[in-house]
CSV table of C-alpha atoms in Angstrom, one decimal:
chain,number,residue,atom,x,y,z
X,1,MET,CA,0.0,0.0,0.0
X,2,ALA,CA,1.4,3.4,-1.0
X,3,THR,CA,2.4,5.9,1.7
X,4,ILE,CA,2.6,9.6,1.8
X,5,LYS,CA,6.3,9.3,1.3
X,6,ASP,CA,5.8,7.3,-1.9
X,7,VAL,CA,3.5,10.0,-3.2
X,8,ALA,CA,6.0,12.8,-2.4
X,9,LYS,CA,8.8,10.9,-4.2
X,10,ALA,CA,6.6,10.2,-7.3
X,11,ALA,CA,5.5,13.8,-7.4
X,12,GLY,CA,8.9,15.2,-6.8
X,13,VAL,CA,7.8,17.3,-3.8
X,14,SER,CA,8.2,17.2,0.0
X,15,VAL,CA,5.9,15.3,2.4
X,16,ALA,CA,4.7,18.6,3.7
X,17,THR,CA,3.6,19.7,0.3
X,18,VAL,CA,1.6,16.5,-0.2
X,19,SER,CA,0.0,17.2,3.2
X,20,ARG,CA,-0.9,20.7,2.1
X,21,VAL,CA,-2.5,19.4,-1.1
X,22,VAL,CA,-4.4,16.6,0.7
X,23,ASN,CA,-5.8,19.1,3.2
X,24,LYS,CA,-6.6,21.7,0.5
X,25,SER,CA,-4.3,24.3,2.0
X,26,PRO,CA,-4.3,27.7,0.1
X,27,LYS,CA,-0.5,27.6,0.3
X,28,ALA,CA,-0.4,24.7,-2.2
X,29,SER,CA,0.6,25.9,-5.7
X,30,GLN,CA,-1.4,24.8,-8.7
X,31,SER,CA,1.6,22.8,-10.1
X,32,SER,CA,2.0,21.0,-6.8
X,33,ILE,CA,-1.7,20.2,-6.7
X,34,GLN,CA,-1.5,18.7,-10.2
X,35,ALA,CA,1.7,16.7,-9.5
X,36,VAL,CA,0.4,15.3,-6.2
X,37,THR,CA,-3.0,14.5,-7.6
X,38,GLU,CA,-1.5,12.5,-10.5
X,39,ALA,CA,0.9,10.7,-8.2
X,40,MET,CA,-1.9,9.7,-5.8
X,41,LYS,CA,-4.0,8.4,-8.7
X,42,ALA,CA,-1.1,6.4,-10.2
X,43,LEU,CA,-0.2,4.9,-6.8
X,44,GLY,CA,-3.8,4.3,-5.6
X,45,TYR,CA,-3.1,6.4,-2.5
X,46,ARG,CA,-6.0,7.2,-0.2
X,47,PRO,CA,-5.4,9.9,2.4
X,48,ASN,CA,-6.0,8.7,5.9
X,49,ALA,CA,-9.2,10.4,7.3
X,50,ALA,CA,-7.8,10.5,10.9
X,51,ALA,CA,-4.6,12.1,9.7
X,52,ARG,CA,-6.6,14.7,7.8
X,53,ALA,CA,-8.7,15.4,10.8
X,54,LEU,CA,-5.6,16.1,13.0
X,55,VAL,CA,-4.4,18.8,10.5
X,56,SER,CA,-7.8,20.4,9.7
X,57,GLN,CA,-9.4,19.8,13.1
X,58,SER,CA,-12.4,18.5,11.2
X,59,THR,CA,-13.6,15.0,10.2
X,60,ASN,CA,-16.5,16.2,8.1
X,61,THR,CA,-18.8,14.1,10.2
X,62,MET,CA,-21.8,14.9,12.4
X,63,GLY,CA,-22.9,12.7,15.3
X,64,VAL,CA,-26.4,11.8,16.3
X,65,LEU,CA,-27.5,9.9,19.4
X,66,VAL,CA,-31.0,8.3,19.6
X,67,SER,CA,-32.7,5.7,21.7
X,68,ASP,CA,-33.1,3.0,19.1
X,69,VAL,CA,-32.6,3.4,15.3
X,70,SER,CA,-35.3,0.6,14.7
X,71,ASP,CA,-38.0,3.0,16.1
X,72,PRO,CA,-39.6,4.8,13.1
X,73,PHE,CA,-39.7,8.0,15.2
X,74,PHE,CA,-36.0,8.0,15.5
X,75,GLY,CA,-35.6,7.0,11.9
X,76,THR,CA,-37.4,10.2,11.0
X,77,LEU,CA,-35.1,12.2,13.3
X,78,ILE,CA,-31.9,10.6,11.8
X,79,LYS,CA,-33.0,11.2,8.2
X,80,ALA,CA,-33.7,14.9,8.9
X,81,VAL,CA,-30.3,15.4,10.5
X,82,ASP,CA,-28.7,13.5,7.7
X,83,THR,CA,-30.4,15.8,5.2
X,84,ILE,CA,-28.8,18.9,6.8
X,85,ALA,CA,-25.5,17.1,7.2
X,86,ARG,CA,-25.3,16.3,3.5
X,87,GLU,CA,-26.2,19.8,2.6
X,88,ASN,CA,-23.1,20.9,4.5
X,89,GLY,CA,-20.8,18.2,3.1
X,90,LYS,CA,-20.9,16.1,6.2
X,91,HIS,CA,-21.5,12.4,6.9
X,92,LEU,CA,-23.4,11.0,9.8
X,93,LEU,CA,-22.3,8.8,12.7
X,94,ILE,CA,-25.1,7.2,14.7
X,95,GLY,CA,-25.2,5.9,18.3
X,96,ASN,CA,-27.9,4.1,20.2
X,97,GLY,CA,-28.5,4.9,23.8
X,98,TYR,CA,-31.6,2.8,24.6
X,99,HIS,CA,-32.7,5.4,27.2
X,100,ASN,CA,-30.2,4.2,29.8
X,101,SER,CA,-27.2,6.2,31.1
X,102,HIS,CA,-24.5,3.5,30.4
X,103,ASP,CA,-25.3,3.0,26.7
X,104,GLU,CA,-25.9,6.8,26.2
X,105,ARG,CA,-22.5,7.6,27.8
X,106,GLN,CA,-20.7,5.0,25.7
X,107,ALA,CA,-22.3,6.1,22.5
X,108,LEU,CA,-21.6,9.8,23.2
X,109,GLU,CA,-18.0,9.1,24.1
X,110,LEU,CA,-17.6,7.3,20.9
X,111,LEU,CA,-19.0,10.1,18.8
X,112,ILE,CA,-16.8,12.6,20.6
X,113,ASN,CA,-13.7,10.5,20.2
X,114,ASN,CA,-14.4,10.3,16.5
X,115,ARG,CA,-14.1,14.1,16.4
X,116,CYS,CA,-17.6,14.8,15.1
X,117,ASP,CA,-17.9,18.4,14.1
X,118,ALA,CA,-21.4,18.7,15.6
X,119,LEU,CA,-23.7,16.5,17.7
X,120,VAL,CA,-27.5,16.2,17.9
X,121,ILE,CA,-28.2,14.3,21.1
X,122,HIS,CA,-31.4,12.6,22.2
X,123,ALA,CA,-30.6,11.4,25.7
X,124,LYS,CA,-33.0,10.5,28.5
X,125,GLY,CA,-30.7,8.4,30.8
X,126,LEU,CA,-27.9,10.8,31.4
X,127,SER,CA,-28.3,13.4,34.2
X,128,ASP,CA,-28.6,17.2,33.5
X,129,ASP,CA,-25.2,17.7,35.2
X,130,GLU,CA,-23.4,15.1,33.0
X,131,LEU,CA,-24.9,16.5,29.8
X,132,ILE,CA,-23.9,20.1,30.9
X,133,ARG,CA,-20.3,18.8,31.3
X,134,TYR,CA,-20.4,17.2,27.8
X,135,ALA,CA,-21.8,20.5,26.4
X,136,GLU,CA,-18.9,22.4,27.9
X,137,GLU,CA,-16.5,20.1,26.2
X,138,VAL,CA,-18.2,20.0,22.8
X,139,LYS,CA,-19.3,23.5,21.5
X,140,GLY,CA,-21.3,22.0,18.7
X,141,MET,CA,-23.6,19.8,20.9
X,142,VAL,CA,-27.3,20.3,20.8
X,143,LEU,CA,-30.0,18.4,22.8
X,144,ILE,CA,-33.3,17.4,21.2
X,145,ASN,CA,-36.5,16.5,23.0
X,146,ARG,CA,-35.0,17.7,26.3
X,147,HIS,CA,-34.9,21.1,28.0
X,148,ILE,CA,-32.1,21.9,30.5
X,149,PRO,CA,-32.3,25.5,31.8
X,150,GLU,CA,-28.5,25.9,31.9
X,151,LEU,CA,-28.3,24.9,28.2
X,152,ALA,CA,-31.6,26.5,27.1
X,153,GLU,CA,-30.0,28.1,24.0
X,154,ARG,CA,-28.8,24.6,22.9
X,155,CYS,CA,-32.0,22.7,23.5
X,156,ILE,CA,-34.8,21.9,21.0
X,157,SER,CA,-37.8,20.4,22.7
X,158,LEU,CA,-41.6,19.9,22.5
X,159,ASP,CA,-44.3,20.9,24.9
X,160,ASN,CA,-45.3,17.3,25.7
X,161,ARG,CA,-47.7,18.5,28.5
X,162,LYS,CA,-49.7,20.7,26.1
X,163,GLY,CA,-49.9,17.9,23.6
X,164,SER,CA,-51.4,15.4,26.0
X,165,PHE,CA,-53.7,18.2,27.3
X,166,LEU,CA,-55.0,18.8,23.8
X,167,ALA,CA,-55.6,15.1,23.2
X,168,THR,CA,-57.6,14.7,26.4
X,169,GLU,CA,-59.4,18.0,26.0
X,170,TYR,CA,-60.5,16.9,22.5
X,171,LEU,CA,-62.2,13.8,23.9
X,172,ILE,CA,-63.8,15.9,26.7
X,173,ARG,CA,-65.2,18.3,24.1
X,174,HIS,CA,-66.7,15.4,22.2
X,175,GLY,CA,-68.6,14.4,25.3
X,176,HIS,CA,-66.3,11.9,26.9
X,177,CYS,CA,-65.6,11.9,30.7
X,178,LYS,CA,-64.6,8.3,31.3
X,179,ILE,CA,-61.1,8.7,29.7
X,180,ALA,CA,-58.4,6.1,30.2
X,181,CYS,CA,-54.7,6.8,29.7
X,182,ILE,CA,-52.2,4.4,28.2
X,183,ALA,CA,-48.8,5.6,29.4
X,184,SER,CA,-45.2,4.6,28.7
X,185,SER,CA,-43.4,2.4,31.3
X,186,HIS,CA,-40.1,4.2,30.5
X,187,ASN,CA,-38.9,6.4,33.4
X,188,ILE,CA,-38.3,9.5,31.3
X,189,GLU,CA,-39.7,13.1,31.5
X,190,ASP,CA,-41.8,12.5,28.4
X,191,THR,CA,-43.9,10.0,30.4
X,192,ASP,CA,-44.3,12.4,33.3
X,193,GLU,CA,-45.2,15.4,31.1
X,194,ARG,CA,-47.8,13.5,29.1
X,195,LEU,CA,-49.4,12.1,32.2
X,196,GLN,CA,-49.4,15.7,33.7
X,197,GLY,CA,-51.2,16.9,30.5
X,198,TYR,CA,-53.8,14.2,30.8
X,199,GLN,CA,-54.5,14.9,34.4
X,200,ALA,CA,-54.5,18.7,34.0
X,201,ALA,CA,-57.2,18.4,31.3
X,202,LEU,CA,-59.3,16.3,33.5
X,203,THR,CA,-58.9,18.8,36.4
X,204,ALA,CA,-59.6,21.8,34.1
X,205,TYR,CA,-63.0,20.3,33.2
X,206,GLY,CA,-63.9,19.1,36.7
X,207,ILE,CA,-63.5,15.3,36.0
X,208,GLU,CA,-62.2,13.0,38.7
X,209,LEU,CA,-61.1,9.5,37.8
X,210,PRO,CA,-59.3,6.9,40.0
X,211,LYS,CA,-55.7,5.9,39.2
X,212,SER,CA,-57.0,2.6,37.8
X,213,TYR,CA,-57.8,4.5,34.6
X,214,ILE,CA,-54.1,4.7,33.9
X,215,GLU,CA,-52.2,1.7,32.5
X,216,TYR,CA,-48.5,1.5,31.6
X,217,GLY,CA,-46.6,-0.5,29.0
X,218,ASP,CA,-43.6,-0.5,26.7
X,219,PRO,CA,-44.0,2.4,24.2
X,220,ASN,CA,-44.7,0.1,21.3
X,221,SER,CA,-47.7,-1.8,19.8
X,222,ASP,CA,-47.2,-4.8,22.1
X,223,GLY,CA,-47.2,-2.5,25.1
X,224,GLY,CA,-50.3,-0.8,23.9
X,225,GLU,CA,-52.1,-4.2,23.4
X,226,ILE,CA,-51.1,-5.3,27.0
X,227,ALA,CA,-52.1,-2.0,28.5
X,228,MET,CA,-55.5,-2.0,26.8
X,229,THR,CA,-56.1,-5.6,27.8
X,230,ASN,CA,-55.4,-4.7,31.4
X,231,LEU,CA,-57.8,-1.8,31.2
X,232,LEU,CA,-60.6,-4.0,29.8
X,233,THR,CA,-59.9,-6.6,32.5
X,234,LYS,CA,-60.7,-4.1,35.2
X,235,SER,CA,-64.3,-3.8,33.9
X,236,LEU,CA,-64.0,0.0,33.9
X,237,GLU,CA,-66.5,2.2,32.2
X,238,ILE,CA,-64.4,3.7,29.4
X,239,THR,CA,-65.5,5.8,26.4
X,240,GLY,CA,-62.2,7.3,25.4
X,241,VAL,CA,-58.5,6.6,25.6
X,242,VAL,CA,-55.4,8.8,25.2
X,243,ALA,CA,-52.2,6.9,24.3
X,244,TYR,CA,-48.6,7.8,24.9
X,245,ASN,CA,-47.8,7.4,21.2
X,246,ASP,CA,-49.3,6.1,17.9
X,247,HIS,CA,-47.8,2.7,18.2
X,248,MET,CA,-49.3,2.1,21.6
X,249,ALA,CA,-52.6,3.4,20.2
X,250,ALA,CA,-52.3,0.9,17.3
X,251,GLY,CA,-51.8,-1.9,19.8
X,252,ALA,CA,-54.9,-0.7,21.8
X,253,LEU,CA,-56.9,-0.7,18.6
X,254,ALA,CA,-55.9,-4.3,17.9
X,255,THR,CA,-57.0,-5.4,21.4
X,256,LEU,CA,-60.3,-3.6,21.0
X,257,GLU,CA,-61.0,-5.3,17.7
X,258,GLN,CA,-60.1,-8.7,19.1
X,259,ASN,CA,-62.7,-8.0,21.8
X,260,SER,CA,-65.4,-6.9,19.3
X,261,ILE,CA,-65.3,-3.3,20.7
X,262,GLU,CA,-65.9,-0.9,17.9
X,263,VAL,CA,-63.8,2.3,17.5
X,264,PRO,CA,-65.0,5.0,17.6
X,265,ASN,CA,-68.6,3.9,18.1
X,266,GLN,CA,-68.0,2.4,21.6
X,267,ILE,CA,-64.5,3.7,22.5
X,268,SER,CA,-62.7,6.7,20.9
X,269,ILE,CA,-58.9,6.9,21.0
X,270,VAL,CA,-56.3,9.6,20.4
X,271,GLY,CA,-52.6,8.9,19.7
X,272,PHE,CA,-49.4,11.0,19.9
X,273,ASP,CA,-46.6,11.7,17.3
X,274,ASP,CA,-48.6,11.6,14.0
X,275,GLY,CA,-46.2,8.9,12.7
X,276,LEU,CA,-46.9,7.0,9.4
X,277,ILE,CA,-48.8,4.3,11.3
X,278,ALA,CA,-51.5,6.8,12.3
X,279,ARG,CA,-52.7,7.1,8.7
X,280,PHE,CA,-52.9,3.4,8.0
X,281,VAL,CA,-54.5,1.8,11.0
X,282,HIS,CA,-58.3,1.3,10.9
X,283,PRO,CA,-59.9,3.6,11.7
X,284,SER,CA,-57.2,6.2,10.9
X,285,LEU,CA,-55.9,7.7,14.1
X,286,THR,CA,-56.7,11.1,15.5
X,287,THR,CA,-53.4,12.1,17.1
X,288,ILE,CA,-51.1,14.9,18.3
X,289,ARG,CA,-48.5,15.9,15.7
X,290,TYR,CA,-44.9,15.8,17.0
X,291,PRO,CA,-42.9,17.9,14.4
X,292,ILE,CA,-39.8,15.8,14.9
X,293,GLU,CA,-38.5,16.4,11.3
X,294,MET,CA,-38.7,20.1,11.7
X,295,MET,CA,-37.1,20.0,15.2
X,296,ALA,CA,-34.3,17.7,14.0
X,297,GLU,CA,-33.5,20.0,11.1
X,298,ARG,CA,-33.4,22.9,13.4
X,299,ALA,CA,-31.2,21.1,15.9
X,300,ALA,CA,-28.7,20.0,13.1
X,301,ARG,CA,-28.4,23.6,11.8
X,302,LEU,CA,-27.9,24.9,15.3
X,303,ALA,CA,-25.2,22.3,16.1
X,304,LEU,CA,-23.3,23.1,12.9
X,305,ALA,CA,-23.5,26.9,13.5
X,306,LEU,CA,-22.2,26.4,17.1
X,307,SER,CA,-19.4,24.3,15.8
X,308,ARG,CA,-18.4,27.1,13.5
X,309,ASP,CA,-18.7,29.8,16.1
X,310,GLU,CA,-21.3,31.5,14.0
X,311,VAL,CA,-23.7,34.1,15.3
X,312,ILE,CA,-27.0,32.4,16.2
X,313,GLU,CA,-30.2,34.2,15.4
X,314,GLU,CA,-33.0,33.5,18.0
X,315,GLU,CA,-35.4,30.9,16.7
X,316,THR,CA,-38.0,28.6,18.2
X,317,ALA,CA,-36.5,26.3,20.8
X,318,ILE,CA,-39.7,24.9,22.3
X,319,PHE,CA,-42.1,23.6,19.6
X,320,THR,CA,-45.9,23.4,20.0
X,321,PRO,CA,-47.8,20.2,19.3
X,322,THR,CA,-51.0,20.4,17.2
X,323,LEU,CA,-54.1,18.1,16.9
X,324,VAL,CA,-54.6,16.1,13.7
X,325,ARG,CA,-58.2,15.0,13.3
X,326,ARG,CA,-59.0,11.7,11.7
X,327,ASN,CA,-61.6,8.9,12.3
X,328,SER,CA,-60.9,7.4,15.7
X,329,VAL,CA,-63.0,9.8,17.8
X,330,GLU,CA,-66.8,10.1,17.8
X,331,ARG,CA,-69.0,12.5,19.7
X,332,ARG,CA,-71.0,11.0,22.6
C-alpha cells in the first residue's frame, strides 16, 4: 500500500507539500496540486481520514445519538439530521442509547472520540449535570427533545404536557368523561409530562377518575395491546383513551378489535406523534402531531452553527404540538 512518502517521491515534492495538497491548503501551488493528484492516482493512494482530521481539526462528520434506530420515530429524526449534514458536506455517525445512562454515555464518548464536528443528542438516561459537562467540552452539541435550563440556547424540545392536554381535551369536548390513559413504562420526562397533561385536562374540566384508569406498557404496539387488555380486565366504564404514542394506540386498537369493541362507536382513541402508522390503522388515528422532522433539522443547523462559532439568530426552541383530526374519535 502506497504511503505519503511514496506520493512525495513520485510527485517530486516534499511530504509537507503532499499534506498541504491533501488538506486543501491555500498555500499549495497549482503545479503541486496537479503533480500530487496525478501521483496519488497512479499509486492508488487514499489519504487517511484520521490524519486529515488532525491537520484540519475537522472530520466532516456529524454525530447523532438516539434511543433506538429501529424505532420509526428516531428513523425520521436521523433522516432529517442527515439531510442537513449532506447539505453541508458532512457524513453521519449514529449511536444508540436505549434510554439508559450507560449506553448513552458509551455512544456519546464514541461520537466525541471520532471528532464529530457537531452533535445532535437525544438522551434520557444521562443526568442534566453530565450533559452540561459534555456540552462544555463540545461546543457543537445540541439536545433534542429535552430542556435543560442551563443549556436553554442549545435545547430543541416539544411541549409534551400541552400535547397530552390537547388530546384529552379533544375527547372531553366530544362528550367523553370516562377517559383512560395508556402511558409509557419508561422512566423519562416525556412519560411524566404527558401524564401531567392528561391529568391537567381532567382537572380543568372538573373530571375526577381513579388511578385505575391509567395503565403502563412499553412504548410500542405490544405495550399498547397489553395496557388496553389490562384496562378491559378491570371492567371500567371507558368511552375514550389517550395513548402515549401512535404505536401504543395501534396496539390498543388491535385489542379492542379482538374483543369486538368498535372504534370510535364504543370507544374513541387519540394517539401522539402523527407517525406514518397513524394514517394506515383502521380507523385512521386522531393524534397529536410531533414535528420531529422540523425539530431535528433545526437542531442540526444549530449544532453546525455552534461548531463554526457562527452568530446564532434567535429561533423557536420549544415547539408546540397540534391536533390532527382523523376517524378514531366520535361525539358521545
